[in-house]
CSV table of C-alpha atoms in Angstrom, one decimal:
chain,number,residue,atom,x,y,z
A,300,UNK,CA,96.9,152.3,110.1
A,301,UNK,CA,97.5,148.9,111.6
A,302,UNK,CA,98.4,146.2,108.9
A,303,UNK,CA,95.5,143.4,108.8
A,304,UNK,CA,97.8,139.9,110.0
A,305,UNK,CA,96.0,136.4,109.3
A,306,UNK,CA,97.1,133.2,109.6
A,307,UNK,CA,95.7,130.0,107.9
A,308,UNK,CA,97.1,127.0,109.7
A,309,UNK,CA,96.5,123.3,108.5
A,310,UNK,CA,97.8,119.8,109.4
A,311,UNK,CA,100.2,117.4,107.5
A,312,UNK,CA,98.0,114.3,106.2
A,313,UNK,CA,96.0,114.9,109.2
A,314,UNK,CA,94.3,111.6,109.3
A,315,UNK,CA,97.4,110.2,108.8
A,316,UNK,CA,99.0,112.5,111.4
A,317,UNK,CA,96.2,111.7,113.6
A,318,UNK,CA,96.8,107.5,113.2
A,319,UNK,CA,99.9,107.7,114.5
A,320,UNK,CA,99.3,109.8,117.4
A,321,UNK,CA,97.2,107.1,118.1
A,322,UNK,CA,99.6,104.6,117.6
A,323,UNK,CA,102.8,106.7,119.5
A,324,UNK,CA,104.5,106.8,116.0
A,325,UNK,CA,105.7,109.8,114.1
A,326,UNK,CA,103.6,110.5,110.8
A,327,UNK,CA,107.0,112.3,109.4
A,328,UNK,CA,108.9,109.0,109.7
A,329,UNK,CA,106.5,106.3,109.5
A,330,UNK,CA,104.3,104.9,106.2
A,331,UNK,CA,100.6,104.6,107.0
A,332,UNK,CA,97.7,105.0,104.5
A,333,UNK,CA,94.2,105.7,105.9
A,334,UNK,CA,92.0,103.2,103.8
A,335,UNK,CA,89.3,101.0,104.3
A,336,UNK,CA,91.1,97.3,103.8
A,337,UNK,CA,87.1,96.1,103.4
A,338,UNK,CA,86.8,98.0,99.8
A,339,UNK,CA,89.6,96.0,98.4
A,340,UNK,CA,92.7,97.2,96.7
A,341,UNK,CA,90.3,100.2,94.6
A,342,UNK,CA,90.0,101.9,98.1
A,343,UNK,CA,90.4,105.2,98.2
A,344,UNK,CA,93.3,106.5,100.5
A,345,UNK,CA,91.5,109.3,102.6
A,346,UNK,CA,95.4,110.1,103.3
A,347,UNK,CA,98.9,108.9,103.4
A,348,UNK,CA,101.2,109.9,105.8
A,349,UNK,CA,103.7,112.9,104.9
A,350,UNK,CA,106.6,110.4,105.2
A,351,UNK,CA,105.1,108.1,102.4
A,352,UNK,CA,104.9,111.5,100.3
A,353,UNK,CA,108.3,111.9,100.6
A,354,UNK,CA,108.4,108.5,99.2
A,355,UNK,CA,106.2,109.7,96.0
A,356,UNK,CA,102.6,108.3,96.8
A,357,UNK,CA,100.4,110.7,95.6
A,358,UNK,CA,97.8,111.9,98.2
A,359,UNK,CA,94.2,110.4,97.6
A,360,UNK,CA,95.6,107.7,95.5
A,361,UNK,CA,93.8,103.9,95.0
A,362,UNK,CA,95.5,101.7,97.5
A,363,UNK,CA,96.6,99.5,94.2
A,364,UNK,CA,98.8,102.5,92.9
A,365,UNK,CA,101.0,102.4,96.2
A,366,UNK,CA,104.2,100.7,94.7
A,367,UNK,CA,105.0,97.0,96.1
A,368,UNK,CA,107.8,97.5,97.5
A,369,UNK,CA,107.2,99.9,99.7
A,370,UNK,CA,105.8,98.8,103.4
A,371,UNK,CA,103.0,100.6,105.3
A,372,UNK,CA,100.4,100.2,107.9
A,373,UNK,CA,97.0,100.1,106.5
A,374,UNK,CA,94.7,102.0,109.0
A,375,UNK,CA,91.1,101.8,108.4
A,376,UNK,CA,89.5,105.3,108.7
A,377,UNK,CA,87.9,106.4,112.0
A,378,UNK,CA,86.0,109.7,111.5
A,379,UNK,CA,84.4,110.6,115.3
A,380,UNK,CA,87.9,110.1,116.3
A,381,UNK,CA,89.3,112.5,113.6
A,382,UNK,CA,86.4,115.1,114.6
A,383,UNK,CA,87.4,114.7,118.4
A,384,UNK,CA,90.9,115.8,117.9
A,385,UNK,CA,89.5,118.7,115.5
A,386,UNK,CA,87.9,119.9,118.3
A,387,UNK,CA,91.2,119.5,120.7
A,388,UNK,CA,93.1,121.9,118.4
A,389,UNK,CA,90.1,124.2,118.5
A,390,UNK,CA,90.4,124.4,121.5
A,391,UNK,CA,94.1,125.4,121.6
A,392,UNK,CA,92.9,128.2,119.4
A,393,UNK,CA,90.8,129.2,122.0
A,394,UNK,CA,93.5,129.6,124.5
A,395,UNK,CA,95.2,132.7,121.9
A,396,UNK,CA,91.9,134.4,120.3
A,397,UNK,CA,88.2,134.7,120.8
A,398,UNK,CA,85.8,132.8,118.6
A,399,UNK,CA,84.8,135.6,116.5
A,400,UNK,CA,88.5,135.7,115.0
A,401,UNK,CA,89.1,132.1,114.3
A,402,UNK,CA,86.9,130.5,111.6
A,403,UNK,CA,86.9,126.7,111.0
A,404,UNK,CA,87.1,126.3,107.0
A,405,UNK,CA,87.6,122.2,106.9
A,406,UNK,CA,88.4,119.5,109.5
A,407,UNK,CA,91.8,120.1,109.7
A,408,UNK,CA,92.3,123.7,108.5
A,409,UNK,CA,91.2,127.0,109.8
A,410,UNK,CA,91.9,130.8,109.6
A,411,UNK,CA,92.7,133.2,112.8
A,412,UNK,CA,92.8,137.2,112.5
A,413,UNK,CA,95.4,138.0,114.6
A,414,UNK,CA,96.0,141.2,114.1
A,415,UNK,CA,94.5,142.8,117.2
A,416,UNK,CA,96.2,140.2,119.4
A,417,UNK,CA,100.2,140.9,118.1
A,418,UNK,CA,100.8,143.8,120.2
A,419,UNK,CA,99.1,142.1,123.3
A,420,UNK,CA,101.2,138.9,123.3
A,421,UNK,CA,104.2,141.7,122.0
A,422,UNK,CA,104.7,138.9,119.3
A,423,UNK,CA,105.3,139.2,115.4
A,424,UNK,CA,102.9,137.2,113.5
A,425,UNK,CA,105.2,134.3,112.7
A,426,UNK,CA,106.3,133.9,116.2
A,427,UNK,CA,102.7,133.7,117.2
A,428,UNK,CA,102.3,131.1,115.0
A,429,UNK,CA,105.0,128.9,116.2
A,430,UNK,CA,103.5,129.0,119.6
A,431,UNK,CA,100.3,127.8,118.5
A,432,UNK,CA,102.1,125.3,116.3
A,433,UNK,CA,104.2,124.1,119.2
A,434,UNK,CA,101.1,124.1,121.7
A,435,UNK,CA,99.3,122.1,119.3
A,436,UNK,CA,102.2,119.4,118.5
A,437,UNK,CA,102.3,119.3,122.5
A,438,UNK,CA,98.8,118.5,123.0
A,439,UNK,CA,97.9,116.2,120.1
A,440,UNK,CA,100.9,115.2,118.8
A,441,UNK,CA,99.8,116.4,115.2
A,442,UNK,CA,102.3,118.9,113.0
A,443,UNK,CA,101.2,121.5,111.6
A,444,UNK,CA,101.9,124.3,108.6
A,445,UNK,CA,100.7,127.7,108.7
A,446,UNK,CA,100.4,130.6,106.3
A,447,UNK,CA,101.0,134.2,107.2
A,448,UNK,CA,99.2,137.1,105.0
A,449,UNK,CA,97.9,140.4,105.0
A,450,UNK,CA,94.5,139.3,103.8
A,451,UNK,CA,92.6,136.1,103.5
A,452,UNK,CA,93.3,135.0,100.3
A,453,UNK,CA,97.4,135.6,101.0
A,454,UNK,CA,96.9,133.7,104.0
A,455,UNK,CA,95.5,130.3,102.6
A,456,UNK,CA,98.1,131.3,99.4
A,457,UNK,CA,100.9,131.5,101.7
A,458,UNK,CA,100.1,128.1,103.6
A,459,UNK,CA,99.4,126.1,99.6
A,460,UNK,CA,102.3,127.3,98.0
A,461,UNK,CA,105.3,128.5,100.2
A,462,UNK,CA,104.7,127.1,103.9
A,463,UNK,CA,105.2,123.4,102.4
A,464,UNK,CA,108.6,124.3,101.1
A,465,UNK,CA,109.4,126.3,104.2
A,466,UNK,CA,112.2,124.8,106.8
A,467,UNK,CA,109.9,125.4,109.4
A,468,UNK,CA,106.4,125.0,107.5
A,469,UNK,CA,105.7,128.4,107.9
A,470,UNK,CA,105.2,130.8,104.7
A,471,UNK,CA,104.4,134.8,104.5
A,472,UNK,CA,102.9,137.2,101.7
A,473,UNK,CA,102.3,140.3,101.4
A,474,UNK,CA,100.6,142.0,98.3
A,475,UNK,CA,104.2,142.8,97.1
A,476,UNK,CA,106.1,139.4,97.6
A,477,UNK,CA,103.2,137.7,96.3
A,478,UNK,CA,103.6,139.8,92.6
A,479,UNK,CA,107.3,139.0,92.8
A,480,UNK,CA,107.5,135.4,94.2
A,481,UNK,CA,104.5,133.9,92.6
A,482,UNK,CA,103.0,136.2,89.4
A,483,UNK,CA,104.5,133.6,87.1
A,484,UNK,CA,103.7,130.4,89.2
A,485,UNK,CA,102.2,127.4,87.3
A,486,UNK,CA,100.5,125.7,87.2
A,487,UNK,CA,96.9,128.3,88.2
A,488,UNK,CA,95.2,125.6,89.6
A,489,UNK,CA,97.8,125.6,92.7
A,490,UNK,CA,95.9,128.8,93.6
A,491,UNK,CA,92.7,128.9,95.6
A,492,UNK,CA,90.0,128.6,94.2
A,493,UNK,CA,91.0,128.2,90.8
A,494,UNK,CA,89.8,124.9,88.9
A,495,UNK,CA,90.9,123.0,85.8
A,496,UNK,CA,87.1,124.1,83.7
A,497,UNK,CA,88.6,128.0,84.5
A,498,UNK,CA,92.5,127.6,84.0
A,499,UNK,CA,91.0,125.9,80.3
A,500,UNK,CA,89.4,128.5,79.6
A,501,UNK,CA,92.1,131.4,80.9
A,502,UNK,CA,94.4,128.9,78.4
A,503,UNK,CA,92.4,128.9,75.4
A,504,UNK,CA,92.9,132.9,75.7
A,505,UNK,CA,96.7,132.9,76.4
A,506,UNK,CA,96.4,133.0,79.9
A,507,UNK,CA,98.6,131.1,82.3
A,508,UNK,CA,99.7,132.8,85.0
A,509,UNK,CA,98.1,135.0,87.9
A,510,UNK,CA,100.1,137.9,85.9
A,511,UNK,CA,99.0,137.6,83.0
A,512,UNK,CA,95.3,137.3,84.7
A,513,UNK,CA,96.3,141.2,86.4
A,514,UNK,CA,96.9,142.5,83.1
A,515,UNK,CA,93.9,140.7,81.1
A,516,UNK,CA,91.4,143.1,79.5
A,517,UNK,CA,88.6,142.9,82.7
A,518,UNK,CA,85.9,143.1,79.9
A,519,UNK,CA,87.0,139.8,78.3
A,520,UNK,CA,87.0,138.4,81.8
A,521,UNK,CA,84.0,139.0,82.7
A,522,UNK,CA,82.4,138.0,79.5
A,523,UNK,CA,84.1,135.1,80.6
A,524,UNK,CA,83.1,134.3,84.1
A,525,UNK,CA,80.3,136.9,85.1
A,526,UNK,CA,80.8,138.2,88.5
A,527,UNK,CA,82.8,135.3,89.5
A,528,UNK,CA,85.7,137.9,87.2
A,529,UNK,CA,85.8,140.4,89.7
A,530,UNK,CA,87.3,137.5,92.5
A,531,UNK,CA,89.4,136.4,90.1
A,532,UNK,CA,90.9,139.8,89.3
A,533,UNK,CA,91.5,140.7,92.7
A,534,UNK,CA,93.2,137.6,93.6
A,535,UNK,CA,95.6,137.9,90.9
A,536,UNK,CA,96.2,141.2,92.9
A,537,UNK,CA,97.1,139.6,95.7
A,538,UNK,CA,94.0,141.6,97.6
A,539,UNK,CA,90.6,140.3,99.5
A,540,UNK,CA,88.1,142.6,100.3
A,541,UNK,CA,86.6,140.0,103.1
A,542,UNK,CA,87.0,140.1,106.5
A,543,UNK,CA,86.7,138.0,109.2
A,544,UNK,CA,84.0,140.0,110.7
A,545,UNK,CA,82.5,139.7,106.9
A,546,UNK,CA,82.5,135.9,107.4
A,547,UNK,CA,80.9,135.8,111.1
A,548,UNK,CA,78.1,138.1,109.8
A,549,UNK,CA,77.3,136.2,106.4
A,550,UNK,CA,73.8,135.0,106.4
A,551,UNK,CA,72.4,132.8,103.1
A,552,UNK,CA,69.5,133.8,101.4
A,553,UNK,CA,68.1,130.6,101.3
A,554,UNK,CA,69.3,126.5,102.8
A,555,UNK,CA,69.2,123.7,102.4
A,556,UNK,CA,69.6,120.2,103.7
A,557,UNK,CA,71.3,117.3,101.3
A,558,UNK,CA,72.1,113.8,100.9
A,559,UNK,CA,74.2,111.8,98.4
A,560,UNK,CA,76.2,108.8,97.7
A,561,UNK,CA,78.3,107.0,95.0
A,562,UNK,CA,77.5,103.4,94.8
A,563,UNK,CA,80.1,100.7,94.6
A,564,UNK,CA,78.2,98.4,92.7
A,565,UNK,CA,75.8,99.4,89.4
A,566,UNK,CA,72.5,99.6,90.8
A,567,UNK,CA,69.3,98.9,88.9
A,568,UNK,CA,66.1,101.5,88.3
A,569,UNK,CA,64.3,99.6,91.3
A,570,UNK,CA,67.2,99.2,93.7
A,571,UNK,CA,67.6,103.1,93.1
A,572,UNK,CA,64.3,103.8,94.1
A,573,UNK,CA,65.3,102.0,97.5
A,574,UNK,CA,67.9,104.1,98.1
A,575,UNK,CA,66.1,107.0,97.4
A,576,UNK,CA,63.9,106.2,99.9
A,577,UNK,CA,66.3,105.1,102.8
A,578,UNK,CA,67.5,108.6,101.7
A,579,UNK,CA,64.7,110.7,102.0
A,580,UNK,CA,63.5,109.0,105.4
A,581,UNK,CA,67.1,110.5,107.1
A,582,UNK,CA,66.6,113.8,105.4
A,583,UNK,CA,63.6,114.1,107.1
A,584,UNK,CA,64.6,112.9,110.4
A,585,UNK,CA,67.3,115.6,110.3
A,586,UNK,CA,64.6,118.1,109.1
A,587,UNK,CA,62.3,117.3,112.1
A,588,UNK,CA,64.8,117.1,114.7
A,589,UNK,CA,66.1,120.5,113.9
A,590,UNK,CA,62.4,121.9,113.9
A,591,UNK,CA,63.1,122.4,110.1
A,592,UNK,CA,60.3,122.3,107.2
A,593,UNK,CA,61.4,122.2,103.5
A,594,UNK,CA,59.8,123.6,100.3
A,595,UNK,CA,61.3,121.5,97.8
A,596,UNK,CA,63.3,118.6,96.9
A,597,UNK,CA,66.0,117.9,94.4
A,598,UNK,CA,67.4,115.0,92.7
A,599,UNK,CA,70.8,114.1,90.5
A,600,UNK,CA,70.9,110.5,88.8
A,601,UNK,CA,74.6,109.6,88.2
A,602,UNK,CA,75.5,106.4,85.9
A,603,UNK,CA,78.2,104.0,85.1
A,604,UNK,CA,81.0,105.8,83.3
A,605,UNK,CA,80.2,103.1,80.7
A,606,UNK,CA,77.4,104.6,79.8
A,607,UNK,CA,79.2,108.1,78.8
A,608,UNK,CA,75.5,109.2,80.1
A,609,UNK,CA,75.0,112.4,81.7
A,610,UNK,CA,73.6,112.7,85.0
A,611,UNK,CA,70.0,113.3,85.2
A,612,UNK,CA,68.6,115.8,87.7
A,613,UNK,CA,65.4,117.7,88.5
A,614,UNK,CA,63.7,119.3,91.3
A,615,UNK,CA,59.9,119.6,92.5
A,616,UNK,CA,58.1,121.6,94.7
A,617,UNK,CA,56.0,120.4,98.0
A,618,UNK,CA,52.3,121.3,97.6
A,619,UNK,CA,52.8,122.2,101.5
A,620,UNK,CA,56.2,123.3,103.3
A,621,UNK,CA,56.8,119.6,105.0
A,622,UNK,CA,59.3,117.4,106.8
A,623,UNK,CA,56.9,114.4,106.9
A,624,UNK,CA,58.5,111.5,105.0
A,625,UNK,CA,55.3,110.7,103.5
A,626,UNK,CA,54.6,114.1,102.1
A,627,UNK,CA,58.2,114.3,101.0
A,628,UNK,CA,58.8,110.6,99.8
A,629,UNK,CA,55.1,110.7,97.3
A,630,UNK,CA,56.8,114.3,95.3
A,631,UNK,CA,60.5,112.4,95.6
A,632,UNK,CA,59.3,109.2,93.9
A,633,UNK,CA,57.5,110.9,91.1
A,634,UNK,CA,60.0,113.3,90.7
A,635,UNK,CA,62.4,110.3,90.3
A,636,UNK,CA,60.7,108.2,88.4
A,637,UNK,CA,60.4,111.0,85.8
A,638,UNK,CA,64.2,111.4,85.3
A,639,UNK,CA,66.0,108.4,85.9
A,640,UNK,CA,66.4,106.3,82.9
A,641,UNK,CA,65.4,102.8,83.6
A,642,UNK,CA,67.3,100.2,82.2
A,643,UNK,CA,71.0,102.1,83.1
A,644,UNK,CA,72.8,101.4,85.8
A,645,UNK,CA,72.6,103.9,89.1
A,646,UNK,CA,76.3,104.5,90.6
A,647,UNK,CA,75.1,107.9,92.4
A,648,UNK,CA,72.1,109.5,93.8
A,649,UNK,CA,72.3,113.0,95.4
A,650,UNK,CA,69.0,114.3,97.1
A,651,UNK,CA,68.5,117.4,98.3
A,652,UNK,CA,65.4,119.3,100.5
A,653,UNK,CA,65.2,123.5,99.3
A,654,UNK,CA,63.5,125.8,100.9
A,655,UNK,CA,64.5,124.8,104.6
A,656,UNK,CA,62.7,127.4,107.2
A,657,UNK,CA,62.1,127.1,110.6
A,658,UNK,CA,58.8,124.8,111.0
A,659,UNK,CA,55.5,126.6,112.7
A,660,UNK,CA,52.0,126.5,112.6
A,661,UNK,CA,50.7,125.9,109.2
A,662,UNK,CA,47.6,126.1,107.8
A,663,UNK,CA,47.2,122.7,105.2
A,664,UNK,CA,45.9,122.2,102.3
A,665,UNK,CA,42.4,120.8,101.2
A,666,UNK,CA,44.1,117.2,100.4
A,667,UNK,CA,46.0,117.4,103.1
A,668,UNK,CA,45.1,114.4,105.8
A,669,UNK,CA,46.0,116.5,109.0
A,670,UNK,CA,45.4,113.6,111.4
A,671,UNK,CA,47.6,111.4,109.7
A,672,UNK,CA,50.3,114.7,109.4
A,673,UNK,CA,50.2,114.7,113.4
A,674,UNK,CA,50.5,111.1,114.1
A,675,UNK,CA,53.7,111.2,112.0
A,676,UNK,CA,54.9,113.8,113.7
A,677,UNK,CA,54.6,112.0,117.0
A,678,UNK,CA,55.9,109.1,115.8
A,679,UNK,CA,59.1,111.1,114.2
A,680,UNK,CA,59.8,111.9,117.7
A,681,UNK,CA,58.9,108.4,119.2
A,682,UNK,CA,61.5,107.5,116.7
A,683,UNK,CA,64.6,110.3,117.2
A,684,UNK,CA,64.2,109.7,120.7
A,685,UNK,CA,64.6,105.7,120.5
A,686,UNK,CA,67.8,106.4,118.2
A,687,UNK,CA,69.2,109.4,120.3
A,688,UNK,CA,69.3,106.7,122.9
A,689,UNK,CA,70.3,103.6,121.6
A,690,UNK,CA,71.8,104.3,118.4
A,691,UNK,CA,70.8,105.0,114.8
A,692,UNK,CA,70.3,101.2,114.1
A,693,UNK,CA,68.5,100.5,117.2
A,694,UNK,CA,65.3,101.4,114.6
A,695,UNK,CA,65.1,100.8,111.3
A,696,UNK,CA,62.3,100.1,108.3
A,697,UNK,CA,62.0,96.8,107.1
A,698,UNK,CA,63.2,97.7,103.3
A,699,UNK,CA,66.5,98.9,105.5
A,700,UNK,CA,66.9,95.3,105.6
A,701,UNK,CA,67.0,94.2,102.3
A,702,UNK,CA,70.2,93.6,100.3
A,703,UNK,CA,70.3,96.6,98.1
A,704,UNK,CA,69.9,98.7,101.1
A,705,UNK,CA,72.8,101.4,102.4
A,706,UNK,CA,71.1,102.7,105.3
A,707,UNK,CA,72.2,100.6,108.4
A,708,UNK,CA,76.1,101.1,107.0
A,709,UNK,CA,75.9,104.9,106.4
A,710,UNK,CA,74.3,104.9,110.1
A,711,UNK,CA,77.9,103.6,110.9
A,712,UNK,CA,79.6,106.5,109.1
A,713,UNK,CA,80.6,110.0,109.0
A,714,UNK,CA,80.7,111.7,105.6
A,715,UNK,CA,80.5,108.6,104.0
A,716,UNK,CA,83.4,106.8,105.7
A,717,UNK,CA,83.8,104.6,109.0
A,718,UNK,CA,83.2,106.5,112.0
A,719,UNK,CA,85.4,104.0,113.9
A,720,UNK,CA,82.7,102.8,116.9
């Protein structure tokens, strides 16, 4: 039987990388931190390049804890243009494999099944993966790293923990060399998947190695974890029962659509309630331009660490399935004003819409004001349409306007950072 080859390839501080490519400079030899200059020395350094590693910055560090003495270019984060060159090096992939065997797991990291393709380019799995590497490097300008494995999970294992150290950033595993090479690697959270709350508790039961997790008593475990155990077991293995084909076909049983942000000031009960609102009128943009209804909402109420107060969360259901923000907003706002503790101060707010289904033709309730449900609808589309052309902030509601207000800087972002336009 044919052996199953993947390969999980990723990219070297790929914001970084992807700064200077912009800039004609090589990320291996030159310091640049992707941070936001306009959040002060507490930014958050969305990368640093590999050369400033070398150096000992650690990656996702405050722009304060880069030592003094060591001189780098500041480059404030530009998301569409990271997204852009994502798409570039998909579209490499595409010149080697079909769709259905490459799947996109992050920005700048993805996994391709090769294994029906080694005997057609009469290439080994690593030299494949050079030539992708190379064509990549050619046509972007960004390095990469890849991991070789007879499985998923030994794949992306591969790539973490023996491409880095690899001369040419490449790094294989089989089920065997991973028992020999990395059965007594520590710390456990190197591995996939594998978080400081679980390597705790594997700890507090004498448990600190994949090894040791093989030869665990699988009852204990699973008192443990539930069926999160059985995973966890077979990775310690070395073996992953999922496909690619498994991934292409997975369908959830239910969506949903979400929204959040952490606040870089403390924000008061009031000001909270804004930004739930400014929050909950995108949400349902989104939900209406996608001919989406949703069933529920959610909310989480983060504070000040100060406080040493525990987030406060909840969830409602809508009396009708909905993507109007009036119907949405009225259930949001009592939902909200029911959990958050006034008088603390706000310093996240996550909101979420459950029960997302295609919209059709409903019959409403009673209550329900059907008339006004339909002139909200056309002007939901009056209003998409004015934005699709002219920008997000070419429309906005007054409250967007007042000083508490996030709305017209997140329309200027991308996963909560700068898009760069």
């Amino acid at each position: 039987m044919e052996e199953n080859s993947y390969l999980c390839i990723d990219f070297k501080s790929f914001y970084a990388s992807v700064e200077c490519a912009e800039r004609g400079l090589d990320p291996m030899t030159t310091n640049l931190a992707v941070a936001d200059p306009e959040r002060g020395r507490g930014a958050l350094c969305l990368a640093i390049s590999p050369a400033m590693k070398a150096l000992g910055v650690k990656n996702r560090c405050r722009v304060y804890q880069i030592p003094a003495h060591i001189k780098y270019i500041t480059a404030p984060p530009r998301m569409k243009r990271y997204i852009e060159y994502s798409a570039d090096i998909y579209a490499v992939y595409l010149k080697y494999l079909a769709k259905e065997d490459i799947h996109v797991y992050s920005i700048d990291e993805a996994f391709l099944d090769v294994t029906q393709y080694l005997s057609m380019y009469q290439l080994t799995a690593r030299e494949l993966a050079v030539r992708i590497m190379a064509d990549i490097k050619e046509t972007t300008g960004i390095p990469a790293a890849a991991g070789i494995g007879t499985n998923l999970y030994l794949a992306k294992t591969a790539l973490d923990l023996t491409a880095k150290h690899a001369e040419d950033s490449i790094g294989y595993l089989d089920e065997a060399a991973y028992r020999q090479r990395l059965w007594n690697h520590r710390p456990l959270t190197d591995f996939w998947r594998v978080g400081e709350g679980t390597a705790k508790r594997l700890a507090r039961g004498g448990i600190l190695t994949m090894k040791d997790i093989a030869y665990a008593e699988e009852k204990m475990l699973y008192g443990w974890f539930g069926i999160d155990a059985e995973l966890l077991i077979d990775h310690a293995w070395g073996r992953e029962s999922a496909s690619m084909a498994d991934i292409k076909s997975y369908q959830p049983k239910s969506k949903s659509l979400s929204s959040g942000q952490i606040l870089l000031r403390n924000y008061s009960f009031e000001e909270g309630k804004l930004l739930l609102k400014e929050m909950v009128d995108s949400l349902c943009l989104d939900l209406a331009q996608q001919g989406l209804t949703a069933g529920g909402v959610s909310i989480v109420v983060g504070y000040s660490y100060e406080t040493e107060l525990k987030p406060s969360a909840g969830s409602v259901s809508l009396p009708d399935l909905a993507n109007s923000y009036q119907a949405v907003m009225s259930c949001a706002l009592r939902l909200y004003e029911r959990i958050a503790q006034k008088g603390k101060p706000i310093r996240r707010i996550n909101v979420t819409c459950s029960g997302i289904g295609k919209e059709e033709y409903q019959q409403y309730s009673l209550f329900t004001d059907a008339a006004a449900m339909e002139r909200e609808k056309k002007l939901q589309q009056a209003v998409l349409e004015i934005k699709g052309r002219f920008g997000k902030n070419a429309l906005v509601r007054g409250m967007d306007l007042l000083e508490a207000g996030t709305a017209r800087e997140r329309n200027r972002q991308i996963g909560g950072h700068k898009s760069g336009e």
